[in-house]
Coordinates of N, CA, C and O in Angstrom, one line a residue:
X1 N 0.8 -1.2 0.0 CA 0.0 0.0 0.0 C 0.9 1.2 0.0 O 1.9 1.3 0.6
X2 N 0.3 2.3 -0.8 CA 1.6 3.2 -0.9 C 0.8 4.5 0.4 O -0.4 4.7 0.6
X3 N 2.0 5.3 1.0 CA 1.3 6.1 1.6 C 0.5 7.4 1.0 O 0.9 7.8 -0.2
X4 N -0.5 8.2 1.7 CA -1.2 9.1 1.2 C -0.3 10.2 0.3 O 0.9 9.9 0.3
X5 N -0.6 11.2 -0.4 CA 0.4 12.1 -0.9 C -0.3 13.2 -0.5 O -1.6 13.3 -0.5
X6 N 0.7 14.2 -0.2 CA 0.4 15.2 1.0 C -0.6 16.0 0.5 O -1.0 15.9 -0.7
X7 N -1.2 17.0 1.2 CA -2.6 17.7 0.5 C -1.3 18.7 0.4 O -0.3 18.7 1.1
X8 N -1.9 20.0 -1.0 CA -1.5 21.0 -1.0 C -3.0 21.9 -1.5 O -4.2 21.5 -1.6
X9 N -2.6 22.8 -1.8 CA -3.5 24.7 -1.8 C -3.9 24.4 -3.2 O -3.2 24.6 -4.2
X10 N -5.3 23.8 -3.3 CA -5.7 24.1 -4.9 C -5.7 25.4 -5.6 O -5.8 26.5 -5.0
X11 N -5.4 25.2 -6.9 CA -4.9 26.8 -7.9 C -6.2 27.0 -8.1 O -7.1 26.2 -8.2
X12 N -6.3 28.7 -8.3 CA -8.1 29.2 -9.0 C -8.1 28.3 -9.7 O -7.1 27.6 -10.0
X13 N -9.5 28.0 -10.2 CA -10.2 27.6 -11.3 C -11.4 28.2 -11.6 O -12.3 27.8 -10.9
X14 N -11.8 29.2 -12.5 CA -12.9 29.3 -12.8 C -13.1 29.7 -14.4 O -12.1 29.9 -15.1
X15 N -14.0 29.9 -14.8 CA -14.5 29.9 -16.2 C -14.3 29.0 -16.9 O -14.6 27.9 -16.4
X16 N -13.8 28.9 -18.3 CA -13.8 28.4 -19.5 C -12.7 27.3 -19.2 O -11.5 27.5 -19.2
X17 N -13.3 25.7 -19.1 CA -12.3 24.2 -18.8 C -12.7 23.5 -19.7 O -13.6 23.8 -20.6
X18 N -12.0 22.3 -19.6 CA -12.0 20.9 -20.4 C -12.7 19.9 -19.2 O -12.5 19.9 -18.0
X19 N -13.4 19.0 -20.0 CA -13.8 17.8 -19.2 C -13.5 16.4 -20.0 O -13.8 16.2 -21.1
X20 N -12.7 15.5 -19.3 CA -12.0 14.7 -20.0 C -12.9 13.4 -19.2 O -12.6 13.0 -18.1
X21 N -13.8 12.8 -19.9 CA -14.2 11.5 -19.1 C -13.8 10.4 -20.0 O -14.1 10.1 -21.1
X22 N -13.2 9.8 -19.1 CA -12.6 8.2 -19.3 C -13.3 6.7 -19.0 O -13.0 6.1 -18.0
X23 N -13.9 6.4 -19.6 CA -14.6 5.3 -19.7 C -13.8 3.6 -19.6 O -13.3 3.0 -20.6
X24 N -13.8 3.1 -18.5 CA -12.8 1.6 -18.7 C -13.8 0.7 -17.6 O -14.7 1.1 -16.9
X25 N -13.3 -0.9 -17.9 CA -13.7 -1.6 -16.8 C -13.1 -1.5 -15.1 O -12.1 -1.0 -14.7
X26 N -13.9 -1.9 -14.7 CA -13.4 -1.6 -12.8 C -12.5 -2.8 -12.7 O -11.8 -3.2 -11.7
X27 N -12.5 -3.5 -14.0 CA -11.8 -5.1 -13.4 C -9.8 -4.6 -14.5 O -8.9 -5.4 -14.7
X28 N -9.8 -3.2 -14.8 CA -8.8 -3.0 -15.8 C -7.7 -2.6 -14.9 O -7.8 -1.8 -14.0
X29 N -6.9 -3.0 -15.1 CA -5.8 -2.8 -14.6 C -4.1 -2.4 -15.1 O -3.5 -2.8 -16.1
X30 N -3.7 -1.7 -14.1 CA -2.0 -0.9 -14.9 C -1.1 -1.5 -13.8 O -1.0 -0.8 -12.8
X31 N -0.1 -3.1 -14.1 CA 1.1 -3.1 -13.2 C 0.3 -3.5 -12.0 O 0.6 -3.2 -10.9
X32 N -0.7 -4.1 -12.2 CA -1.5 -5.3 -10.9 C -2.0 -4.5 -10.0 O -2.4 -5.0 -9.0
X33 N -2.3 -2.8 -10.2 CA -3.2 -1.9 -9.8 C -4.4 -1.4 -10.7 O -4.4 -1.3 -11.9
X34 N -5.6 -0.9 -9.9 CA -6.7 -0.9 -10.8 C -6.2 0.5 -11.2 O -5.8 1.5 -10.6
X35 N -6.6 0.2 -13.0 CA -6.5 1.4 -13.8 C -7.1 2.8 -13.4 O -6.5 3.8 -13.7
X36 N -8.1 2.9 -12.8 CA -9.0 4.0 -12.5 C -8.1 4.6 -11.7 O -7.7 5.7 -12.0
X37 N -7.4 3.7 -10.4 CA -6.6 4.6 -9.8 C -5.4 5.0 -9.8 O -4.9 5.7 -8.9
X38 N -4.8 4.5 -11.0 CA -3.5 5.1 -11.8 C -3.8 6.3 -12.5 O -3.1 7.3 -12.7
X39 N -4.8 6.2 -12.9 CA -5.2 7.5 -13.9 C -5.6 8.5 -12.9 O -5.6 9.7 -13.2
X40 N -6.1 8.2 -11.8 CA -6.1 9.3 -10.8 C -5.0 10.3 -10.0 O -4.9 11.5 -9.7
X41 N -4.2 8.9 -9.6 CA -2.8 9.6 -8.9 C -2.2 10.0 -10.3 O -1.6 11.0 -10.2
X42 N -2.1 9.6 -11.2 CA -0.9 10.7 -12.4 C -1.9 12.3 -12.3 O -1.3 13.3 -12.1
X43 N -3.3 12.2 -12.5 CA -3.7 13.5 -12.5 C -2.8 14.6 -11.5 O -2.3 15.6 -11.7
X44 N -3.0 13.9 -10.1 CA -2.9 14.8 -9.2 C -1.4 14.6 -9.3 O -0.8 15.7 -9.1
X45 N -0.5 13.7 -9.5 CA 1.2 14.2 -9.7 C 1.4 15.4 -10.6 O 2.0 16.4 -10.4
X46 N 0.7 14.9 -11.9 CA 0.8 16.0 -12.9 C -0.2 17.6 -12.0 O 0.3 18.6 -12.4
X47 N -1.0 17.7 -11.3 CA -1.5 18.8 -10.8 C -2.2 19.2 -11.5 O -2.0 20.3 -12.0
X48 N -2.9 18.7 -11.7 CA -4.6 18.9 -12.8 C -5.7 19.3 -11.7 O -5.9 18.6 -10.7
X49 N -6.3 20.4 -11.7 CA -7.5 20.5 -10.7 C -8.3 19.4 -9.9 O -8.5 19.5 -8.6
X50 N -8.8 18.3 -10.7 CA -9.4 17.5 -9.7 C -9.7 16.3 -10.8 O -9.7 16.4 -12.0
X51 N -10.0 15.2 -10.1 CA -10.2 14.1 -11.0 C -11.2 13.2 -9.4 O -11.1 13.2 -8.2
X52 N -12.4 12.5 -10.6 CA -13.5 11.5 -9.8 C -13.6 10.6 -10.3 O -13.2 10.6 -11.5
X53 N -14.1 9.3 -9.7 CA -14.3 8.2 -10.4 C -15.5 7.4 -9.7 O -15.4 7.3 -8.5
X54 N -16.6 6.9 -10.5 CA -18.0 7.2 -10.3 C -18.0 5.6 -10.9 O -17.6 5.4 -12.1
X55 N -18.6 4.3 -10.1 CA -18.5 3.3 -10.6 C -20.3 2.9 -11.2 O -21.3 3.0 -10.5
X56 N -20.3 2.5 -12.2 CA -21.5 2.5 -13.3 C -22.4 1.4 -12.6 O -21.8 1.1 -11.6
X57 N -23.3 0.8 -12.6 CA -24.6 -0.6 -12.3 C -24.5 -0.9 -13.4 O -24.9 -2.0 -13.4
X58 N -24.0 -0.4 -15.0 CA -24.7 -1.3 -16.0 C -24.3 -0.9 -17.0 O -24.6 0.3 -17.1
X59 N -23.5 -1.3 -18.0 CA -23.4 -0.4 -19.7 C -22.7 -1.4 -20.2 O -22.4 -2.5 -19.7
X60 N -22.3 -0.7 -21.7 CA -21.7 -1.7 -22.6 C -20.5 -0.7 -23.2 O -20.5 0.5 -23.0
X61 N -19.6 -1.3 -24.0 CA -18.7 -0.3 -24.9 C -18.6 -1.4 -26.3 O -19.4 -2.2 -26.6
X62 N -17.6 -1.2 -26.8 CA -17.0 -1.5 -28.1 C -17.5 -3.1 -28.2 O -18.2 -3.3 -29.2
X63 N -17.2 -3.9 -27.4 CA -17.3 -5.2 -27.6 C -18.8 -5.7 -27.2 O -18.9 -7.0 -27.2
X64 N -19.7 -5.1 -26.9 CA -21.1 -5.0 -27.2 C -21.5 -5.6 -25.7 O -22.6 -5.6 -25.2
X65 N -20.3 -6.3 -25.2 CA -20.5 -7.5 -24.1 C -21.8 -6.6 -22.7 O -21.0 -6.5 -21.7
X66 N -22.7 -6.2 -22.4 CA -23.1 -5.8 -21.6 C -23.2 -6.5 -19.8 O -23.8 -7.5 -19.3
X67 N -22.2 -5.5 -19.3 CA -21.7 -5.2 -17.6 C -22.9 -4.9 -17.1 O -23.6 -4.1 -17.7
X68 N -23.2 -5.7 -15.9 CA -24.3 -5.1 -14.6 C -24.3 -5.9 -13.4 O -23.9 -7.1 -13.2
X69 N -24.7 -5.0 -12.8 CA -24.8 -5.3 -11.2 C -25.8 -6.1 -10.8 O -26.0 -6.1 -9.6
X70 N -26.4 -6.6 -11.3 CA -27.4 -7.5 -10.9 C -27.2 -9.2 -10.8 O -26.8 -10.1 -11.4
X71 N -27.9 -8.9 -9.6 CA -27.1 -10.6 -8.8 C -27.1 -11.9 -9.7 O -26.2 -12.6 -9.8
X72 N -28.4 -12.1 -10.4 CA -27.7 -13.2 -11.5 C -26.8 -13.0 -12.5 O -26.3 -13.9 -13.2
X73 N -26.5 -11.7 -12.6 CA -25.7 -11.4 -13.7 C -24.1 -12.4 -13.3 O -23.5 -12.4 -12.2
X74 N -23.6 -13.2 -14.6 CA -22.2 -13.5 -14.4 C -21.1 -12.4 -14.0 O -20.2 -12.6 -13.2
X75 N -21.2 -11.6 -14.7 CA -20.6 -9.9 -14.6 C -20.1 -9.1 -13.6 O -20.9 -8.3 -13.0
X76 N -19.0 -9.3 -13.3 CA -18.8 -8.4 -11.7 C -17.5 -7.1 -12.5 O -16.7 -6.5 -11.7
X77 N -17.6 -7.0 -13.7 CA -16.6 -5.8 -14.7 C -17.3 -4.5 -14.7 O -17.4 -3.9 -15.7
X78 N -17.5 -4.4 -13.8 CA -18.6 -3.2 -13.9 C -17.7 -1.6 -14.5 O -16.5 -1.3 -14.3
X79 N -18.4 -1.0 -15.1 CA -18.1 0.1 -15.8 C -17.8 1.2 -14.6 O -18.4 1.5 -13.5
X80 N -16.8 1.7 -15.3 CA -16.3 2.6 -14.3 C -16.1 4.1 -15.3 O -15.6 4.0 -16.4
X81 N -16.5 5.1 -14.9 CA -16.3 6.7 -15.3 C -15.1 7.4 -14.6 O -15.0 7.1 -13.4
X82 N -14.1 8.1 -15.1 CA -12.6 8.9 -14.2 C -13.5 10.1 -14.9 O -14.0 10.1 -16.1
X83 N -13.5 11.1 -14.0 CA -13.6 12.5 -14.9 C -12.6 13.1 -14.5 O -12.3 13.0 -13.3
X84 N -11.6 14.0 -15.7 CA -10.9 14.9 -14.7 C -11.2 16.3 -15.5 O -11.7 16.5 -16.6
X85 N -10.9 17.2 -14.6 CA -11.3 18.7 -15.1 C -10.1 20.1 -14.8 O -9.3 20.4 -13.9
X86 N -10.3 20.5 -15.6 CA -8.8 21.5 -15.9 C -8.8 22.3 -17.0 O -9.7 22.2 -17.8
X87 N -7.8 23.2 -17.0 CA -7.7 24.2 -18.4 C -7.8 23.6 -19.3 O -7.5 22.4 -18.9
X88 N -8.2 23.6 -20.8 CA -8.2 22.7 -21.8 C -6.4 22.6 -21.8 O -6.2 21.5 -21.5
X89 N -5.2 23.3 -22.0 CA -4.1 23.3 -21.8 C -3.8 22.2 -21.3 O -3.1 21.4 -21.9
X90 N -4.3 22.0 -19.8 CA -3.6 21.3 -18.8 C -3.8 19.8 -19.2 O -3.0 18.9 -19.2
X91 N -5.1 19.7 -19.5 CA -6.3 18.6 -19.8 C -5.6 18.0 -21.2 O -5.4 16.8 -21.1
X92 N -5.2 18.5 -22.4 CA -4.9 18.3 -23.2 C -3.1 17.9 -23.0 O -2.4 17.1 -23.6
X93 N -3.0 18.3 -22.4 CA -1.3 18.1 -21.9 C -1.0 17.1 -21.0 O 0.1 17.0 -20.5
X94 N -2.0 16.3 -20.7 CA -2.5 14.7 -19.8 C -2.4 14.0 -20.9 O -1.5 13.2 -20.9
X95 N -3.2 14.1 -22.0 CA -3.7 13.0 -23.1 C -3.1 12.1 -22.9 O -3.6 11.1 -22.3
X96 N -2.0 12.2 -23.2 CA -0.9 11.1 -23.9 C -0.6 10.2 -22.8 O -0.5 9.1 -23.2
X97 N -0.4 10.6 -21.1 CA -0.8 10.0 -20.0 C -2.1 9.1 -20.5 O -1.8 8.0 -20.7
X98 N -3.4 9.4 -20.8 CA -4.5 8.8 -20.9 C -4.0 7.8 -22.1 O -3.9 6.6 -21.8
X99 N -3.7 8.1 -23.2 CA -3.2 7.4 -24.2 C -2.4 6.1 -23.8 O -2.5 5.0 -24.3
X100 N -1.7 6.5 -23.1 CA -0.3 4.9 -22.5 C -1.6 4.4 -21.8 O -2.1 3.5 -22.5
X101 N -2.4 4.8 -20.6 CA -3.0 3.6 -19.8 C -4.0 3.1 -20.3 O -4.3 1.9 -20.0
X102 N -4.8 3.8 -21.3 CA -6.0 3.2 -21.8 C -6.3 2.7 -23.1 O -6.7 3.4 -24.1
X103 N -6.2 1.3 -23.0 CA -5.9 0.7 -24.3 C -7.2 0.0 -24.4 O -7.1 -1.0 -25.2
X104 N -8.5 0.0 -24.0 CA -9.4 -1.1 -24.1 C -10.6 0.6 -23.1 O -10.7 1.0 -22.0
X105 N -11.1 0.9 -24.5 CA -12.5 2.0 -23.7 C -12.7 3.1 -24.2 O -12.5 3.1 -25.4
X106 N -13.2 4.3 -23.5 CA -13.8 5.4 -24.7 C -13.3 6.9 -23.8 O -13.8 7.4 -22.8
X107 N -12.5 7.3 -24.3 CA -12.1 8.9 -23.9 C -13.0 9.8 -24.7 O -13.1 9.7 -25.9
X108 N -13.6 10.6 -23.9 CA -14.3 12.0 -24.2 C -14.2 13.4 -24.0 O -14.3 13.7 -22.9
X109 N -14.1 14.3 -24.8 CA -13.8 15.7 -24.4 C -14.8 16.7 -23.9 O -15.2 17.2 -25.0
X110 N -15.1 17.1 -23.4 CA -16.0 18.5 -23.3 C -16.0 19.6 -23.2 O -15.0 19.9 -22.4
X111 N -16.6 20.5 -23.6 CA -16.0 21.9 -23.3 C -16.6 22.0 -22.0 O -17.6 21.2 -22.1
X112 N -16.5 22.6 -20.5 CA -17.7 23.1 -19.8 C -17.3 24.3 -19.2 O -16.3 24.9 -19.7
X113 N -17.8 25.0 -18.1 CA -17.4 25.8 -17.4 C -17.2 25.8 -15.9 O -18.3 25.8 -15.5
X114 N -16.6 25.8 -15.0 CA -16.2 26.2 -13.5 C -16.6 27.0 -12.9 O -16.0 28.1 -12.7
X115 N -18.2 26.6 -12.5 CA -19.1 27.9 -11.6 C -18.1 28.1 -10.3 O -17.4 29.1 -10.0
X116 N -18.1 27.0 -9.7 CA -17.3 27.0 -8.3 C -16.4 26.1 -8.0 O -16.4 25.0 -8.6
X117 N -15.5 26.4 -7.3 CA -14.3 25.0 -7.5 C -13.8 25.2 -5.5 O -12.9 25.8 -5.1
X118 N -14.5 24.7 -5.1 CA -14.2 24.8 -3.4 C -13.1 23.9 -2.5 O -13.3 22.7 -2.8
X119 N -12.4 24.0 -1.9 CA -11.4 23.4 -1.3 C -13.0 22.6 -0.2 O -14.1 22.9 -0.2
X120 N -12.1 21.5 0.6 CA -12.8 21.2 2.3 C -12.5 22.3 2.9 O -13.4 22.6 3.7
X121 N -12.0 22.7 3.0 CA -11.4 23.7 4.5 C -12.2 25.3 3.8 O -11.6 26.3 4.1
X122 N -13.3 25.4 3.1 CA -14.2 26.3 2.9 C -14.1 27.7 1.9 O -14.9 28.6 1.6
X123 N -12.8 27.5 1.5 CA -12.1 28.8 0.6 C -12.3 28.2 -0.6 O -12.2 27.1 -1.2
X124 N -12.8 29.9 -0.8 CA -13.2 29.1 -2.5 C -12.3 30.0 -3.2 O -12.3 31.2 -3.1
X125 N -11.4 29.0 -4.1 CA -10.5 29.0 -4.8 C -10.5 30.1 -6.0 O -9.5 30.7 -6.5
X126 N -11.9 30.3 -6.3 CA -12.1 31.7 -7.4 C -11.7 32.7 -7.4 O -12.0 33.5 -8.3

């Protein structure tokens, strides 16, 4: 188990970002760790605003094979979502990170916007 990596001072974020969602199975994996959470800690090494990962009940991708959570189901690959969010700069300057880990799934771009980007400790970073 590796230890925590220290919190630091999130940078403003507000207005005009990129939303990069990463689509893979929960059963995928990088070096006998799950993929979702390699692609999380490079975010936050590289220092990208923020990245989530949101595990799915049910979907399908390329190979048509349809994942779900339901107890007869054979299927325990359940679909897993990473979003991360950042300047289009920063977000586009990851890619290629996204590119080496994700070899089996669907990367998406979005334009959106950063109404609010709040730390825990109550300061809002805007």
């Amino acid at each position: 188990m590796t230890a925590p990596e220290p919190a630091r001072a999130a940078r403003p974020l507000s207005g005009p970002a990129l939303r990069a969602t990463i689509f893979v199975g929960e059963n995928d994996t990088w070096h006998h760790k799950p993929l979702y959470a390699e692609i999380v800690h490079r975010a936050h090494r590289a220092g990208l605003a923020g990245a989530s990962v949101f595990r799915g009940i049910e979907g399908f991708g390329a190979g048509s094979l349809i994942h779900t959570h339901r107890l007869l189901s054979l299927s325990e690959d359940l679909p897993v979502a990473i979003f991360i969010v950042d300047t289009e700069d920063r977000v586009r300057a990851f890619l290629p990170q996204i590119d080496e880990l994700v070899t089996e799934g669907l990367v998406i771009l979005d334009d959106c916007e950063v109404h609010r980007y709040v730390g825990r400790a109550g300061e809002d970073t805007a």
